[in-house]
Amino acid sequence: MNQDSLKFSALETAHVVPVLGCKNHIAVARHLHSLGTTHAYRALGGMLSSCLLVNVDCNQNTNSYAHNEVWMHSRSGMETVAGNRSSHIAKNNAWDVVDFFVLLTVYNSSAANTQKLEVRVVINSVGQASPRTVKEFGKFVLSLWGLWNNRALYFKGVEDYLLDSLPGVVCSKRIRCLNYSVDNTDWQHTFNPGQFSASAVSHDLELQMCQIQPRDIDVIQKLNVIDYDPEYLELCCPASACIRRSSDAAPVSWVVCHADYQIGALLTVDQYRSRGLAKYILHSLGDQMIAQFAAKIALLYDDCAINSAFKLQMVTELTNTNTQRLFERFGFKPVDNVSWAECKFDLSKHQREQSIAYSKL
């Protein structure tokens, strides 16, 4: 990605810089791995599933679905070296000056007949952000919203305390979720349902397991709680698992790998529940994700430590206790509360709250 390809170049200041070039993206990926938090791994997964890292030469955009950018913020400012501050940070491993990373994904939505902007954030610490970092994140988001012509921003898997801290934020849609995580090594030793067979789960001998196909998207979109765009679901098809009655029938149980390498959208239609279908597709998808992660990391650099330390993650609604119990059977542990939200900002409310919230810092 070069400077000309940035949609949000006006964000750049002494404190906010884009991460440009494949070498810098790899350096960020290494740092996210060393940080080791669940949000860091989601960001790493997002980079791996996009054009940012999947193409080693980075000469072409391998993902026609979306335009991706990575930005980082330093409260102390970042010194320009050879016109590329992100290169300076990567080269000198000066991650201690970075407060947070933001991944931006712009994609065309046929359902909304417009472009949408997804926002993911990683705080550069193992704990919650400091009050000052929260303040700077709020400034960054408001600047981004202005550059996006005051259209809605779609926050994906952002920690609740960060979203709630944004002065003036108005969420028209918000799904509160629980995030789970399990280490790769633990996954290998947890409950294994064995090889799927139709006779093991039902007298319906036509049941078969496969991947979701583009023709299945309408069914999935109608039944899932979160209103995914068709383009997004199509992107998820290569990393998915489903069970259907026959090769040309609609799926009756499915699960996908999200764009940031989270397992989600797990659902079984009512008439096929209580047959154990979900455990088979979950196990199949988890193994797929580990294999894909290892293959993509191997394209970039030989680092077995990253492969073995990869964290499988899942997200589900806070109210979906059935899915939560299933994931706990596979060794997943609850980590934090996050939200998927469509947000705008009330500037008058922001101005009223700014003097209260920010003056306390």
GROMACS .gro file of C-alpha atoms in nm:
model
  361
    1MET     CA    1   0.000   0.000   0.000
    2ASN     CA    2   0.143   0.339  -0.090
    3GLN     CA    3   0.055   0.687   0.028
    4ASP     CA    4  -0.159   0.755  -0.281
    5SER     CA    5  -0.383   0.458  -0.200
    6LEU     CA    6  -0.480   0.591   0.144
    7LYS     CA    7  -0.840   0.705   0.174
    8PHE     CA    8  -0.776   0.880   0.503
    9SER     CA    9  -0.442   1.052   0.445
   10ALA     CA   10  -0.575   1.366   0.614
   11LEU     CA   11  -0.558   1.178   0.945
   12GLU     CA   12  -0.179   1.195   0.941
   13THR     CA   13  -0.024   1.424   1.201
   14ALA     CA   14   0.284   1.421   1.420
   15HIS     CA   15   0.095   1.177   1.643
   16VAL     CA   16  -0.098   0.970   1.387
   17VAL     CA   17   0.078   0.782   1.105
   18PRO     CA   18  -0.019   0.510   0.858
   19VAL     CA   19   0.164   0.180   0.846
   20LEU     CA   20   0.291   0.160   0.489
   21GLY     CA   21   0.470  -0.119   0.306
   22CYS     CA   22   0.484  -0.492   0.356
   23LYS     CA   23   0.794  -0.485   0.579
   24ASN     CA   24   0.625  -0.245   0.819
   25HIS     CA   25   0.308  -0.454   0.824
   26ILE     CA   26   0.516  -0.760   0.910
   27ALA     CA   27   0.684  -0.565   1.189
   28VAL     CA   28   0.342  -0.466   1.325
   29ALA     CA   29   0.227  -0.830   1.297
   30ARG     CA   30   0.529  -0.943   1.502
   31HIS     CA   31   0.453  -0.683   1.765
   32LEU     CA   32   0.085  -0.778   1.786
   33HIS     CA   33   0.190  -1.139   1.841
   34SER     CA   34   0.433  -1.040   2.117
   35LEU     CA   35   0.164  -0.824   2.280
   36GLY     CA   36  -0.044  -1.140   2.307
   37THR     CA   37  -0.383  -0.988   2.393
   38THR     CA   38  -0.701  -1.117   2.233
   39HIS     CA   39  -0.754  -0.784   2.055
   40ALA     CA   40  -0.399  -0.798   1.922
   41TYR     CA   41  -0.463  -1.144   1.779
   42ARG     CA   42  -0.788  -1.029   1.621
   43ALA     CA   43  -0.599  -0.746   1.454
   44LEU     CA   44  -0.328  -0.987   1.342
   45GLY     CA   45  -0.597  -1.212   1.199
   46GLY     CA   46  -0.751  -0.917   1.019
   47MET     CA   47  -0.417  -0.830   0.861
   48LEU     CA   48  -0.360  -1.189   0.755
   49SER     CA   49  -0.705  -1.220   0.598
   50SER     CA   50  -0.666  -0.898   0.399
   51CYS     CA   51  -0.427  -0.779   0.131
   52LEU     CA   52  -0.203  -0.628   0.400
   53LEU     CA   53  -0.003  -0.946   0.457
   54VAL     CA   54  -0.143  -1.224   0.242
   55ASN     CA   55   0.057  -1.113  -0.064
   56VAL     CA   56   0.426  -1.116   0.023
   57ASP     CA   57   0.524  -0.867  -0.247
   58CYS     CA   58   0.232  -0.638  -0.164
   59ASN     CA   59   0.226  -0.520  -0.526
   60GLN     CA   60  -0.139  -0.607  -0.579
   61ASN     CA   61  -0.456  -0.584  -0.379
   62THR     CA   62  -0.554  -0.950  -0.345
   63ASN     CA   63  -0.888  -0.866  -0.188
   64SER     CA   64  -1.133  -0.697  -0.424
   65TYR     CA   65  -1.392  -0.684  -0.145
   66ALA     CA   66  -1.228  -0.422   0.072
   67HIS     CA   67  -0.974  -0.144   0.105
   68ASN     CA   68  -0.767  -0.185   0.423
   69GLU     CA   69  -0.550   0.057   0.616
   70VAL     CA   70  -0.357   0.036   0.944
   71TRP     CA   71  -0.289   0.347   1.151
   72MET     CA   72  -0.106   0.396   1.478
   73HIS     CA   73  -0.109   0.674   1.732
   74SER     CA   74   0.162   0.805   1.963
   75ARG     CA   75   0.076   1.064   2.226
   76SER     CA   76   0.440   1.175   2.240
   77GLY     CA   77   0.468   1.216   1.864
   78MET     CA   78   0.678   1.024   1.615
   79GLU     CA   79   0.997   1.151   1.461
   80THR     CA   80   1.015   1.155   1.083
   81VAL     CA   81   1.304   0.951   0.941
   82ALA     CA   82   1.347   0.944   0.564
   83GLY     CA   83   0.988   1.061   0.529
   84ASN     CA   84   0.843   0.744   0.682
   85ARG     CA   85   0.773   0.749   1.053
   86SER     CA   86   0.611   0.407   1.060
   87SER     CA   87   0.930   0.266   0.908
   88HIS     CA   88   1.133   0.434   1.180
   89ILE     CA   89   0.922   0.274   1.453
   90ALA     CA   90   0.933  -0.070   1.292
   91LYS     CA   91   1.307  -0.050   1.230
   92ASN     CA   92   1.389   0.059   1.584
   93ASN     CA   93   1.122  -0.154   1.752
   94ALA     CA   94   1.007   0.160   1.935
   95TRP     CA   95   0.664   0.022   2.019
   96ASP     CA   96   0.665   0.179   2.365
   97VAL     CA   97   0.570   0.515   2.211
   98VAL     CA   98   0.258   0.372   2.039
   99ASP     CA   99  -0.072   0.414   2.227
  100PHE     CA  100  -0.301   0.221   1.992
  101PHE     CA  101  -0.345   0.074   1.644
  102VAL     CA  102  -0.657   0.115   1.432
  103LEU     CA  103  -0.753  -0.111   1.140
  104LEU     CA  104  -0.987   0.049   0.887
  105THR     CA  105  -1.177  -0.152   0.626
  106VAL     CA  106  -1.384   0.018   0.355
  107TYR     CA  107  -1.611  -0.199   0.144
  108ASN     CA  108  -1.906  -0.166  -0.093
  109SER     CA  109  -2.240  -0.271   0.051
  110SER     CA  110  -2.508  -0.357  -0.203
  111ALA     CA  111  -2.764  -0.390   0.078
  112ALA     CA  112  -2.705  -0.030   0.191
  113ASN     CA  113  -2.622   0.091  -0.163
  114THR     CA  114  -2.316   0.270  -0.029
  115GLN     CA  115  -1.971   0.216   0.117
  116LYS     CA  116  -1.926   0.113   0.478
  117LEU     CA  117  -1.632   0.177   0.709
  118GLU     CA  118  -1.537  -0.084   0.969
  119VAL     CA  119  -1.321   0.019   1.264
  120ARG     CA  120  -1.115  -0.215   1.482
  121VAL     CA  121  -0.881  -0.097   1.756
  122VAL     CA  122  -0.592  -0.248   1.953
  123ILE     CA  123  -0.472  -0.076   2.269
  124ASN     CA  124  -0.093  -0.120   2.293
  125SER     CA  125  -0.096  -0.261   2.646
  126VAL     CA  126  -0.196  -0.583   2.819
  127GLY     CA  127  -0.459  -0.402   3.027
  128GLN     CA  128  -0.719  -0.136   2.967
  129ALA     CA  129  -0.625   0.193   2.808
  130SER     CA  130  -0.521   0.480   3.030
  131PRO     CA  131  -0.760   0.778   3.055
  132ARG     CA  132  -0.531   0.983   2.831
  133THR     CA  133  -0.517   0.709   2.568
  134VAL     CA  134  -0.897   0.689   2.577
  135LYS     CA  135  -0.908   1.063   2.520
  136GLU     CA  136  -0.674   1.041   2.221
  137PHE     CA  137  -0.875   0.754   2.077
  138GLY     CA  138  -1.186   0.970   2.101
  139LYS     CA  139  -1.012   1.248   1.908
  140PHE     CA  140  -0.899   1.003   1.641
  141VAL     CA  141  -1.251   0.862   1.596
  142LEU     CA  142  -1.410   1.206   1.568
  143SER     CA  143  -1.152   1.308   1.305
  144LEU     CA  144  -1.220   0.986   1.117
  145TRP     CA  145  -1.594   1.044   1.132
  146GLY     CA  146  -1.548   1.393   0.988
  147LEU     CA  147  -1.338   1.258   0.700
  148TRP     CA  148  -1.612   0.999   0.639
  149ASN     CA  149  -1.857   1.287   0.583
  150ASN     CA  150  -2.033   1.220   0.914
  151ARG     CA  151  -2.164   0.882   0.796
  152ALA     CA  152  -2.197   0.587   1.030
  153LEU     CA  153  -1.888   0.404   1.152
  154TYR     CA  154  -1.914   0.029   1.213
  155PHE     CA  155  -1.717  -0.074   1.521
  156LYS     CA  156  -1.632  -0.445   1.507
  157GLY     CA  157  -1.542  -0.620   1.829
  158VAL     CA  158  -1.449  -0.302   2.016
  159GLU     CA  159  -1.428  -0.333   2.394
  160ASP     CA  160  -1.737  -0.188   2.561
  161TYR     CA  161  -1.546   0.052   2.785
  162LEU     CA  162  -1.383   0.214   2.480
  163LEU     CA  163  -1.708   0.250   2.290
  164ASP     CA  164  -1.891   0.386   2.595
  165SER     CA  165  -1.613   0.640   2.655
  166LEU     CA  166  -1.661   0.818   2.322
  167PRO     CA  167  -1.828   1.154   2.398
  168GLY     CA  168  -2.137   1.214   2.188
  169VAL     CA  169  -2.154   0.860   2.049
  170VAL     CA  170  -2.499   0.749   1.932
  171CYS     CA  171  -2.535   0.378   1.848
  172SER     CA  172  -2.833   0.306   1.626
  173LYS     CA  173  -2.747  -0.066   1.626
  174ARG     CA  174  -2.542  -0.238   1.893
  175ILE     CA  175  -2.497  -0.609   1.957
  176ARG     CA  176  -2.329  -0.676   2.290
  177CYS     CA  177  -2.115  -0.987   2.270
  178LEU     CA  178  -1.891  -1.206   2.480
  179ASN     CA  179  -1.545  -1.284   2.343
  180TYR     CA  180  -1.388  -1.626   2.407
  181SER     CA  181  -1.034  -1.747   2.340
  182VAL     CA  182  -0.833  -2.072   2.346
  183ASP     CA  183  -0.465  -2.134   2.270
  184ASN     CA  184  -0.377  -2.351   1.973
  185THR     CA  185  -0.209  -2.609   2.197
  186ASP     CA  186  -0.511  -2.630   2.427
  187TRP     CA  187  -0.742  -2.671   2.128
  188GLN     CA  188  -0.552  -2.980   2.020
  189HIS     CA  189  -0.626  -3.151   2.353
  190THR     CA  190  -0.992  -3.059   2.400
  191PHE     CA  191  -1.310  -3.242   2.315
  192ASN     CA  192  -1.297  -3.400   1.969
  193PRO     CA  193  -1.634  -3.520   1.836
  194GLY     CA  194  -1.465  -3.752   1.588
  195GLN     CA  195  -1.536  -3.798   1.220
  196PHE     CA  196  -1.872  -3.663   1.110
  197SER     CA  197  -2.123  -3.914   0.978
  198ALA     CA  198  -2.491  -3.866   0.907
  199SER     CA  199  -2.584  -4.182   1.096
  200ALA     CA  200  -2.413  -4.052   1.410
  201VAL     CA  201  -2.644  -3.752   1.437
  202SER     CA  202  -2.964  -3.842   1.254
  203HIS     CA  203  -3.161  -4.104   1.068
  204ASP     CA  204  -3.148  -3.862   0.773
  205LEU     CA  205  -2.869  -4.030   0.575
  206GLU     CA  206  -2.848  -3.740   0.328
  207LEU     CA  207  -2.677  -3.506   0.573
  208GLN     CA  208  -2.326  -3.406   0.464
  209MET     CA  209  -2.063  -3.158   0.585
  210CYS     CA  210  -1.900  -2.905   0.353
  211GLN     CA  211  -1.830  -2.531   0.321
  212ILE     CA  212  -2.077  -2.250   0.276
  213GLN     CA  213  -2.133  -2.150  -0.087
  214PRO     CA  214  -2.231  -1.805  -0.223
  215ARG     CA  215  -2.577  -1.944  -0.304
  216ASP     CA  216  -2.632  -2.004   0.071
  217ILE     CA  217  -2.585  -1.642   0.172
  218ASP     CA  218  -2.951  -1.537   0.149
  219VAL     CA  219  -3.052  -1.807   0.399
  220ILE     CA  220  -2.772  -1.722   0.641
  221GLN     CA  221  -2.834  -1.349   0.620
  222LYS     CA  222  -3.204  -1.388   0.701
  223LEU     CA  223  -3.155  -1.611   1.006
  224ASN     CA  224  -2.850  -1.464   1.179
  225VAL     CA  225  -2.896  -1.212   1.461
  226ILE     CA  226  -2.634  -0.972   1.323
  227ASP     CA  227  -2.732  -0.818   0.991
  228TYR     CA  228  -2.427  -0.907   0.781
  229ASP     CA  229  -2.385  -0.768   0.430
  230PRO     CA  230  -2.397  -1.027   0.150
  231GLU     CA  231  -2.050  -0.919   0.031
  232TYR     CA  232  -1.908  -0.980   0.376
  233LEU     CA  233  -2.060  -1.328   0.405
  234GLU     CA  234  -1.928  -1.419   0.061
  235LEU     CA  235  -1.580  -1.322   0.179
  236CYS     CA  236  -1.622  -1.567   0.470
  237CYS     CA  237  -1.716  -1.866   0.251
  238PRO     CA  238  -1.360  -2.003   0.203
  239ALA     CA  239  -1.323  -2.037   0.583
  240SER     CA  240  -1.652  -2.186   0.693
  241ALA     CA  241  -1.826  -2.513   0.770
  242CYS     CA  242  -2.184  -2.623   0.726
  243ILE     CA  243  -2.406  -2.929   0.716
  244ARG     CA  244  -2.673  -2.968   0.450
  245ARG     CA  245  -2.922  -3.236   0.352
  246SER     CA  246  -2.776  -3.283   0.005
  247SER     CA  247  -2.528  -3.115  -0.225
  248ASP     CA  248  -2.791  -2.886  -0.375
  249ALA     CA  249  -2.991  -2.816  -0.055
  250ALA     CA  250  -2.966  -2.517   0.177
  251PRO     CA  251  -2.748  -2.561   0.488
  252VAL     CA  252  -2.916  -2.655   0.816
  253SER     CA  253  -2.621  -2.570   1.043
  254TRP     CA  254  -2.327  -2.336   0.980
  255VAL     CA  255  -2.040  -2.135   1.125
  256VAL     CA  256  -1.793  -1.888   0.968
  257CYS     CA  257  -1.452  -1.738   1.031
  258HIS     CA  258  -1.488  -1.360   1.045
  259ALA     CA  259  -1.255  -1.122   0.864
  260ASP     CA  260  -1.050  -1.084   1.183
  261TYR     CA  261  -1.013  -1.461   1.240
  262GLN     CA  262  -1.292  -1.487   1.496
  263ILE     CA  263  -1.536  -1.776   1.491
  264GLY     CA  264  -1.894  -1.654   1.475
  265ALA     CA  265  -2.237  -1.666   1.313
  266LEU     CA  266  -2.288  -2.017   1.453
  267LEU     CA  267  -2.647  -2.127   1.396
  268THR     CA  268  -2.855  -2.443   1.351
  269VAL     CA  269  -3.209  -2.413   1.213
  270ASP     CA  270  -3.481  -2.506   1.463
  271GLN     CA  271  -3.583  -2.844   1.321
  272TYR     CA  272  -3.223  -2.973   1.329
  273ARG     CA  273  -3.124  -2.865   1.679
  274SER     CA  274  -3.031  -3.104   1.963
  275ARG     CA  275  -2.861  -3.342   1.719
  276GLY     CA  276  -2.502  -3.236   1.790
  277LEU     CA  277  -2.446  -3.076   1.448
  278ALA     CA  278  -2.279  -2.764   1.586
  279LYS     CA  279  -1.991  -2.952   1.752
  280TYR     CA  280  -1.888  -3.106   1.418
  281ILE     CA  281  -1.884  -2.783   1.218
  282LEU     CA  282  -1.708  -2.599   1.501
  283HIS     CA  283  -1.434  -2.860   1.520
  284SER     CA  284  -1.394  -2.858   1.141
  285LEU     CA  285  -1.368  -2.478   1.122
  286GLY     CA  286  -1.122  -2.455   1.411
  287ASP     CA  287  -0.885  -2.695   1.236
  288GLN     CA  288  -0.925  -2.502   0.909
  289MET     CA  289  -0.836  -2.172   1.078
  290ILE     CA  290  -0.523  -2.312   1.244
  291ALA     CA  291  -0.404  -2.458   0.911
  292GLN     CA  292  -0.473  -2.135   0.720
  293PHE     CA  293  -0.299  -1.924   0.984
  294ALA     CA  294   0.010  -2.145   0.971
  295ALA     CA  295   0.019  -2.135   0.590
  296LYS     CA  296  -0.005  -1.755   0.575
  297ILE     CA  297   0.256  -1.704   0.846
  298ALA     CA  298   0.489  -1.942   0.658
  299LEU     CA  299   0.459  -1.720   0.348
  300LEU     CA  300   0.586  -1.424   0.547
  301TYR     CA  301   0.855  -1.563   0.773
  302ASP     CA  302   0.952  -1.886   0.942
  303ASP     CA  303   0.828  -1.839   1.295
  304CYS     CA  304   0.702  -2.157   1.459
  305ALA     CA  305   0.643  -1.971   1.785
  306ILE     CA  306   0.368  -1.765   1.624
  307ASN     CA  307   0.207  -2.078   1.480
  308SER     CA  308   0.202  -2.261   1.813
  309ALA     CA  309   0.085  -1.956   2.009
  310PHE     CA  310  -0.204  -1.871   1.777
  311LYS     CA  311  -0.525  -1.808   1.971
  312LEU     CA  312  -0.856  -1.930   1.835
  313GLN     CA  313  -1.126  -1.680   1.920
  314MET     CA  314  -1.501  -1.672   1.901
  315VAL     CA  315  -1.770  -1.415   1.957
  316THR     CA  316  -2.135  -1.464   2.042
  317GLU     CA  317  -2.421  -1.258   2.180
  318LEU     CA  318  -2.430  -1.215   2.558
  319THR     CA  319  -2.774  -1.377   2.563
  320ASN     CA  320  -2.672  -1.686   2.361
  321THR     CA  321  -2.596  -1.919   2.651
  322ASN     CA  322  -2.631  -2.238   2.442
  323THR     CA  323  -2.344  -2.135   2.212
  324GLN     CA  324  -2.138  -2.023   2.511
  325ARG     CA  325  -2.171  -2.366   2.673
  326LEU     CA  326  -2.067  -2.534   2.348
  327PHE     CA  327  -1.753  -2.323   2.319
  328GLU     CA  328  -1.663  -2.391   2.681
  329ARG     CA  329  -1.674  -2.765   2.602
  330PHE     CA  330  -1.400  -2.698   2.347
  331GLY     CA  331  -1.179  -2.527   2.606
  332PHE     CA  332  -1.267  -2.165   2.522
  333LYS     CA  333  -1.249  -1.923   2.814
  334PRO     CA  334  -1.445  -1.596   2.837
  335VAL     CA  335  -1.217  -1.296   2.793
  336ASP     CA  336  -1.405  -0.968   2.766
  337ASN     CA  337  -1.724  -0.795   2.658
  338VAL     CA  338  -1.718  -0.638   2.313
  339SER     CA  339  -1.971  -0.472   2.084
  340TRP     CA  340  -2.051  -0.472   1.716
  341ALA     CA  341  -2.210  -0.134   1.667
  342GLU     CA  342  -2.324   0.114   1.404
  343CYS     CA  343  -2.246   0.460   1.542
  344LYS     CA  344  -2.268   0.828   1.465
  345PHE     CA  345  -2.187   1.125   1.685
  346ASP     CA  346  -2.401   1.404   1.828
  347LEU     CA  347  -2.164   1.698   1.817
  348SER     CA  348  -2.372   1.910   2.053
  349LYS     CA  349  -2.374   1.623   2.301
  350HIS     CA  350  -2.001   1.580   2.244
  351GLN     CA  351  -1.937   1.946   2.323
  352ARG     CA  352  -2.143   1.921   2.642
  353GLU     CA  353  -1.970   1.605   2.757
  354GLN     CA  354  -1.619   1.700   2.649
  355SER     CA  355  -1.571   1.952   2.928
  356ILE     CA  356  -1.695   1.697   3.182
  357ALA     CA  357  -1.527   1.378   3.060
  358TYR     CA  358  -1.199   1.517   2.933
  359SER     CA  359  -1.141   1.781   3.200
  360LYS     CA  360  -1.118   1.500   3.460
  361LEU     CA  361  -0.809   1.353   3.292
   0.00000   0.00000   0.00000
